[in-house]
Short mmCIF file of C-alpha atoms in Angstrom, two decimals:
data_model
loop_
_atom_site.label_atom_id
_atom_site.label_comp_id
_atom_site.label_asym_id
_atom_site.label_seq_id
_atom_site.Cartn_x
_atom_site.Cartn_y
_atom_site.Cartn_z
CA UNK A 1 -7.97 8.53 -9.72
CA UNK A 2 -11.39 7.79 -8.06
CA UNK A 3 -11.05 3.82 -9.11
CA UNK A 4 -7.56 3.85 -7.49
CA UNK A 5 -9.59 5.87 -4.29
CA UNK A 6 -12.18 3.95 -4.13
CA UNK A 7 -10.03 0.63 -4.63
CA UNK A 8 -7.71 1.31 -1.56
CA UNK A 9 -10.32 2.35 0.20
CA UNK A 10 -11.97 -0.96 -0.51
CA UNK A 11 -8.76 -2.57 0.64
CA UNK A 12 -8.46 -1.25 4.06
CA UNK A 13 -11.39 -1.80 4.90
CA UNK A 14 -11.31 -5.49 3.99
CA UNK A 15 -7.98 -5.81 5.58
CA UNK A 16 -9.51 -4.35 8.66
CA UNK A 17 -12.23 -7.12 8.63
CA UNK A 18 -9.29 -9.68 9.02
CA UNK A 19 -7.52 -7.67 11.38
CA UNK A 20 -10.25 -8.64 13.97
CA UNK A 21 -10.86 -12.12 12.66
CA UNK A 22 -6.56 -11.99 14.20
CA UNK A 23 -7.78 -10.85 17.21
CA UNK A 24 -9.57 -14.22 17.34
CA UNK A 25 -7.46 -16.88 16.08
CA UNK A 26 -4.34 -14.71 17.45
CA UNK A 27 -2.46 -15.74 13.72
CA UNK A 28 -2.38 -13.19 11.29
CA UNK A 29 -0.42 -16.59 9.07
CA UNK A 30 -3.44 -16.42 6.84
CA UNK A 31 -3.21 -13.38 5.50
CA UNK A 32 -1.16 -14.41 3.08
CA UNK A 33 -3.56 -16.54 1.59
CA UNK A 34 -5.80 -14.17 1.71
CA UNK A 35 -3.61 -11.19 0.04
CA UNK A 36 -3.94 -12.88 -2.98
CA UNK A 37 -7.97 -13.63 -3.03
CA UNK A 38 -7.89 -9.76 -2.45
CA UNK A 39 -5.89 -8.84 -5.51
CA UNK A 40 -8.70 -11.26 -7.48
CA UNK A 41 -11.72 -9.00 -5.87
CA UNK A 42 -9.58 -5.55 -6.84
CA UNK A 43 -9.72 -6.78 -10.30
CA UNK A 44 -13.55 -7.64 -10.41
CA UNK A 45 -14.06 -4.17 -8.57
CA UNK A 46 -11.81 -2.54 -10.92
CA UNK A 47 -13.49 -4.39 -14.05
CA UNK A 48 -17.51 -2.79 -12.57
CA UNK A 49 -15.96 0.96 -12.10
CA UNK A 50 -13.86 1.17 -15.62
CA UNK A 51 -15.59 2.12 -18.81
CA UNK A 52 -16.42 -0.94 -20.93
CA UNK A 53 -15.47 -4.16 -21.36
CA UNK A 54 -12.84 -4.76 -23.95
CA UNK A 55 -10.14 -7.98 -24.37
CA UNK A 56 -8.08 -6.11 -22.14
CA UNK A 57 -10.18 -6.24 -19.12
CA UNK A 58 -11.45 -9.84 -19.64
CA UNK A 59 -7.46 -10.51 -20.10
CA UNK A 60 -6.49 -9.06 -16.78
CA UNK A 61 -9.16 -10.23 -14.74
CA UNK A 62 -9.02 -13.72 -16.22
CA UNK A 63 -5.13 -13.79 -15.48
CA UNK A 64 -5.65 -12.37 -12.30
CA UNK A 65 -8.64 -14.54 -11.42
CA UNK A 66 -6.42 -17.30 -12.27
CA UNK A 67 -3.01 -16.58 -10.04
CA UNK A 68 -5.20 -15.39 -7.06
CA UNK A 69 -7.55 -18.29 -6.70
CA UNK A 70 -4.35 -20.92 -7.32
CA UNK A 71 -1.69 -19.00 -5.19
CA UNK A 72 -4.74 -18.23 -2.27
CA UNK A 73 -6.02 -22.24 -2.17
CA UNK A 74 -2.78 -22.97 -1.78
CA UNK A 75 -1.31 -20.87 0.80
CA UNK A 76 -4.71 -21.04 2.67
CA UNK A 77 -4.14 -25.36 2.28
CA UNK A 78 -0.52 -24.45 3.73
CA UNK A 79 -1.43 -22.41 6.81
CA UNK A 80 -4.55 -24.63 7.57
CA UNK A 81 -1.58 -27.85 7.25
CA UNK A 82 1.56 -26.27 9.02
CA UNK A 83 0.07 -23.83 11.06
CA UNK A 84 1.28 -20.31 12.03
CA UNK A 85 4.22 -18.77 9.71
CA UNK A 86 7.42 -18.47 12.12
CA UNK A 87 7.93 -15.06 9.81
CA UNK A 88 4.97 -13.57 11.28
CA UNK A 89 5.21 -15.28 14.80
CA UNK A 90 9.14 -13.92 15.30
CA UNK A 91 7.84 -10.43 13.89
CA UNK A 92 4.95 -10.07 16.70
CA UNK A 93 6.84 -11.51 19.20
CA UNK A 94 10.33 -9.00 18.83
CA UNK A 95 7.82 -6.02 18.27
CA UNK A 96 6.04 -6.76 21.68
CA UNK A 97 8.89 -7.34 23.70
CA UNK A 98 10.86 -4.07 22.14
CA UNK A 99 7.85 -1.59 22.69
CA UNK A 100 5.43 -3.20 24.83
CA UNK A 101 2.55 -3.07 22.68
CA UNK A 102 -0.63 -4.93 22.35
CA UNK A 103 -1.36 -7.67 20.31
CA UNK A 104 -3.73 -5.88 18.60
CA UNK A 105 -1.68 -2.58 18.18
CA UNK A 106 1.39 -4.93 16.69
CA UNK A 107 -0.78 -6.31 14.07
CA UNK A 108 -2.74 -3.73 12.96
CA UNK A 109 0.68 -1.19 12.35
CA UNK A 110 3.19 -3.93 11.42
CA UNK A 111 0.90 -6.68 9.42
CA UNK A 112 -2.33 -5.29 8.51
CA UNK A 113 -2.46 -1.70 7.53
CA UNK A 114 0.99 -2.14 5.92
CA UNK A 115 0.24 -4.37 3.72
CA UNK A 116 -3.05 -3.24 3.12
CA UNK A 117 -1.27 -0.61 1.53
CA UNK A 118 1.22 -2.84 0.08
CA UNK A 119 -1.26 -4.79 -1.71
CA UNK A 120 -2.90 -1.65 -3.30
CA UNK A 121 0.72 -1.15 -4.91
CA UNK A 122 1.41 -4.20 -6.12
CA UNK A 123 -2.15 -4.44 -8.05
CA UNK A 124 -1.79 -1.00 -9.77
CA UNK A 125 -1.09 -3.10 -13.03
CA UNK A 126 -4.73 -4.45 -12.71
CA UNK A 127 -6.35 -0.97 -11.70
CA UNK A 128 -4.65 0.98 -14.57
CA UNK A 129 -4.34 -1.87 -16.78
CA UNK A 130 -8.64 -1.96 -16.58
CA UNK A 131 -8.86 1.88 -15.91
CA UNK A 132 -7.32 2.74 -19.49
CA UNK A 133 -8.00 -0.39 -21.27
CA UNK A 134 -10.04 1.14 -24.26
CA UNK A 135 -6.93 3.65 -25.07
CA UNK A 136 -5.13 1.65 -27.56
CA UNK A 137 -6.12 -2.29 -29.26
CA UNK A 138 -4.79 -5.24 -27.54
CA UNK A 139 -1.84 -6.04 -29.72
CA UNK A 140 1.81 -7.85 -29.75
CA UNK A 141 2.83 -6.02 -26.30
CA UNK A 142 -0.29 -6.88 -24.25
CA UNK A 143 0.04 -10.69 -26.10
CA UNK A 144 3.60 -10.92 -25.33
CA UNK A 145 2.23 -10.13 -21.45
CA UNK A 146 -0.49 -12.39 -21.59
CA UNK A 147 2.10 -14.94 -22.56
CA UNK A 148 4.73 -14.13 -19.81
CA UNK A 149 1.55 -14.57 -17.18
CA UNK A 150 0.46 -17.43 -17.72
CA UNK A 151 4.26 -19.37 -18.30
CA UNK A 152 4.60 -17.77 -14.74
CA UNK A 153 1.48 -18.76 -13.39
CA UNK A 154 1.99 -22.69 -14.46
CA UNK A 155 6.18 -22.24 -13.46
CA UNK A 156 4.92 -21.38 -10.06
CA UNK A 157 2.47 -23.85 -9.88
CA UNK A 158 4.57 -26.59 -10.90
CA UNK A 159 7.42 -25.25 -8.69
CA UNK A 160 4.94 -25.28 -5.37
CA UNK A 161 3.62 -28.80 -6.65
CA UNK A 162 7.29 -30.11 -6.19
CA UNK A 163 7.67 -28.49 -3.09
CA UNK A 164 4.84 -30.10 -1.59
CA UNK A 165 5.76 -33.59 -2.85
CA UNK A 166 9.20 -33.28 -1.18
CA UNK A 167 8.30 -31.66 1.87
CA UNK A 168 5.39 -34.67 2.27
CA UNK A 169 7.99 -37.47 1.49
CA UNK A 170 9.23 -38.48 5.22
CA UNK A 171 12.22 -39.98 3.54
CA UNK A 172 13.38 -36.64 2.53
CA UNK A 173 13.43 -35.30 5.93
CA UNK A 174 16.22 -32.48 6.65
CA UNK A 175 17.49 -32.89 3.19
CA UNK A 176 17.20 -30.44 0.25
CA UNK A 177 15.27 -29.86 -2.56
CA UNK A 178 17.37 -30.05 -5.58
CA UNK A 179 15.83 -31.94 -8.49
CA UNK A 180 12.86 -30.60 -10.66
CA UNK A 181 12.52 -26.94 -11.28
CA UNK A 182 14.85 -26.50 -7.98
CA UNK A 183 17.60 -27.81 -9.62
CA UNK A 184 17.63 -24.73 -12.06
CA UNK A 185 17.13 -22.19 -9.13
CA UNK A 186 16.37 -22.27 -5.56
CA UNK A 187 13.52 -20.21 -5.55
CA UNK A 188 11.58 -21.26 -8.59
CA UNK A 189 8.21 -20.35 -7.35
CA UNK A 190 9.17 -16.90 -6.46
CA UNK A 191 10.77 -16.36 -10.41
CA UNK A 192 7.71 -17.59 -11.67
CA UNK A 193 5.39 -14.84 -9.11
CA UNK A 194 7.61 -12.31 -10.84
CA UNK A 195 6.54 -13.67 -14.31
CA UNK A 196 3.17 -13.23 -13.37
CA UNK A 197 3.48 -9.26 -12.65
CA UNK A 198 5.79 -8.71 -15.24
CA UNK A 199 3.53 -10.03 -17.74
CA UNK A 200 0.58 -7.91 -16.10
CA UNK A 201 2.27 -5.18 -16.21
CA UNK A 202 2.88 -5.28 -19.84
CA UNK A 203 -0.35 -5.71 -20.90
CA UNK A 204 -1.46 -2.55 -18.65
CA UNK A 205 1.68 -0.78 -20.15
CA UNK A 206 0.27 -0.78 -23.94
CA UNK A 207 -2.35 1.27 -23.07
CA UNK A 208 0.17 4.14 -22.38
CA UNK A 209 -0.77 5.78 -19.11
CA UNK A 210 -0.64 1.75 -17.89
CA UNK A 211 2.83 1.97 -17.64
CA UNK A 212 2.79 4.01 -14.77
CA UNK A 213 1.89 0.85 -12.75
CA UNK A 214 5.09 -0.04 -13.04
CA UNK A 215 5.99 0.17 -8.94
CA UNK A 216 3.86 -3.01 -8.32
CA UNK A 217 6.34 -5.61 -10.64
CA UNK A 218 9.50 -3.77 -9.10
CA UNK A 219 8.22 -3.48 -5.59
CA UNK A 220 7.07 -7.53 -6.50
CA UNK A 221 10.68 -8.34 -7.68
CA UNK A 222 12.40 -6.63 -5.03
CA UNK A 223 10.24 -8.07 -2.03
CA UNK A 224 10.83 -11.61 -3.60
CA UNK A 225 14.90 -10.71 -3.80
CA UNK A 226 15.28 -8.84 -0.63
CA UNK A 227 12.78 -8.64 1.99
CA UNK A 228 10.25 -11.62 2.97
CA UNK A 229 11.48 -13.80 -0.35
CA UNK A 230 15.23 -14.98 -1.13
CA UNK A 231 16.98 -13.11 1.61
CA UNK A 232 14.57 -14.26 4.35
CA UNK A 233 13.54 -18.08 3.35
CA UNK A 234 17.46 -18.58 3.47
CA UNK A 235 18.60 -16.96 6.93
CA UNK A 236 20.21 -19.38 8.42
CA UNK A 237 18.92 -21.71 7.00
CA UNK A 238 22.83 -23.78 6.75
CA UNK A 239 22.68 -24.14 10.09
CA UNK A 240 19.46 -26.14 9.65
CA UNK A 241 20.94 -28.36 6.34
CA UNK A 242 23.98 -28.50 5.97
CA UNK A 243 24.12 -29.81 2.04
CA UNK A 244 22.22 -25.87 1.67
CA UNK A 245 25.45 -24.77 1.06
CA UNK A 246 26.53 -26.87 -1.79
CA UNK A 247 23.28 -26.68 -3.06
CA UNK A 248 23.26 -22.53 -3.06
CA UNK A 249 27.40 -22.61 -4.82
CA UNK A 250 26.07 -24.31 -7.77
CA UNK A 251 22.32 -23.11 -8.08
CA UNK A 252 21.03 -19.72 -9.39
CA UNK A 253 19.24 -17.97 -6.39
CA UNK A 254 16.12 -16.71 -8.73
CA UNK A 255 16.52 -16.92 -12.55
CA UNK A 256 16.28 -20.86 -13.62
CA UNK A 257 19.67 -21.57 -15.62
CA UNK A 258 21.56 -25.11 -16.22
CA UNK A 259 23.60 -25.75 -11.95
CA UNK A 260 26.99 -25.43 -12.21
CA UNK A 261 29.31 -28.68 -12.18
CA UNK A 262 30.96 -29.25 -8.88
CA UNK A 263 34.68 -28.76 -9.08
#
């Protein structure tokens, strides 16, 4: 309890740090980028508070150290290339004209301190996974997780790489990406970001009282399926390419699996 206390309150007060660096820049885009170099430094805290230092630990921060830096260079690259997120910029801008708030008040109570707490959640595989890694061996379970991790970690990367390629190629302008990993699901970056907490999660889970950070994969999954992932990324977005839809009747929205034939 007093790693997952001190943890969260490590967490807001980093995401208060960036909260005024907002106030600056007037773009909270980049927090995104930096949400994941946050989840690496929760690790490394979590790693100097628990007792020891067994394969489990080095496992979960290595994995950790891993997705964050990758997933964080790259979404940092992203902002820095395309500029502010139109999720975040629609968000601020509805929120202020609705209640007449601040900038400042609008990010700090619907971007920062939300997902502050957010963030916390989603890492409780790395807190518990460290905080009772000496209760059992690392065996087939926390293996099998290791395994799962890192297939999602290089799925995801792969996934983004093609992404980037296609949205770089002027030739493919306003047409859609449907070859590569994207040919086996539309979102093949956010499957493989589940992966990654999945297989966390199970290595935290073989320690027994580990498996209580079980919110953070489902509250993963379900963000990726339903909130600022799947549902989100494809609002409207046939009104924008047309060939979307033909593209989303014979692709899988999330779980790579062979496109159906057109009829």
């Amino acid at each position: 309890m007093l790693l997952l206390a001190l943890n969260l309150g490590f967490v807001l007060l980093l995401f208060s740090a960036l909260w005024a660096l907002a106030q600056i820049n007037r773009d909270p885009s980049f927090i995104d980028a930096f949400w994941a170099f946050s989840i690496v430094l929760i690790a490394v805290l979590s790693f100097t508070l628990s007792p020891g230092a067994t394969w489990r630990h080095m496992l979960i921060v290595g994995l950790t150290t891993l997705w964050g830096m990758r997933l964080g260079v790259h979404l940092l690259m992203r902002w820095r290339h395309e500029g502010a997120d139109r999720r975040y910029t629609k968000l601020l801008s509805d929120v202020r004209e609705k209640r007449g708030w601040s900038y400042a008040r609008t990010t700090a109570l619907f971007v920062f301190a939300p997902q502050a707490v957010l963030l916390w959640l989603t890492s409780l595989p790395v807190q518990l996974g460290q905080a009772f890694a000496s209760e059992a061996s690392l065996g087939a379970l926390g293996y099998a997780g290791a395994a799962l991790a890192l297939f999602g970690i290089g799925y995801e990367t792969l996934a983004d790489a093609q992404l980037s390629r296609f949205k770089h190629d002027p030739s493919k302008q306003g047409q859609v990406l449907d070859t590569g990993l994207w040919a086996w699901s539309r979102h093949p970056n956010y499957f493989g970001e589940a992966c990654v907490w999945w297989g966390l999660w199970l290595i935290a889970a073989e320690t027994g009282w580990g498996a209580l950070a079980l919110p953070g994969p489902v509250f993963v999954t379900f963000t990726l399926l339903k909130l600022s992932g799947v549902t989100l990324q494809e609002a409207n977005i046939e009104d924008r390419r047309p060939d979307y839809a033909r593209y989303k009747a014979r692709t899988s929205a999330f779980v790579p699996r062979p496109p159906r034939s057109e009829s």
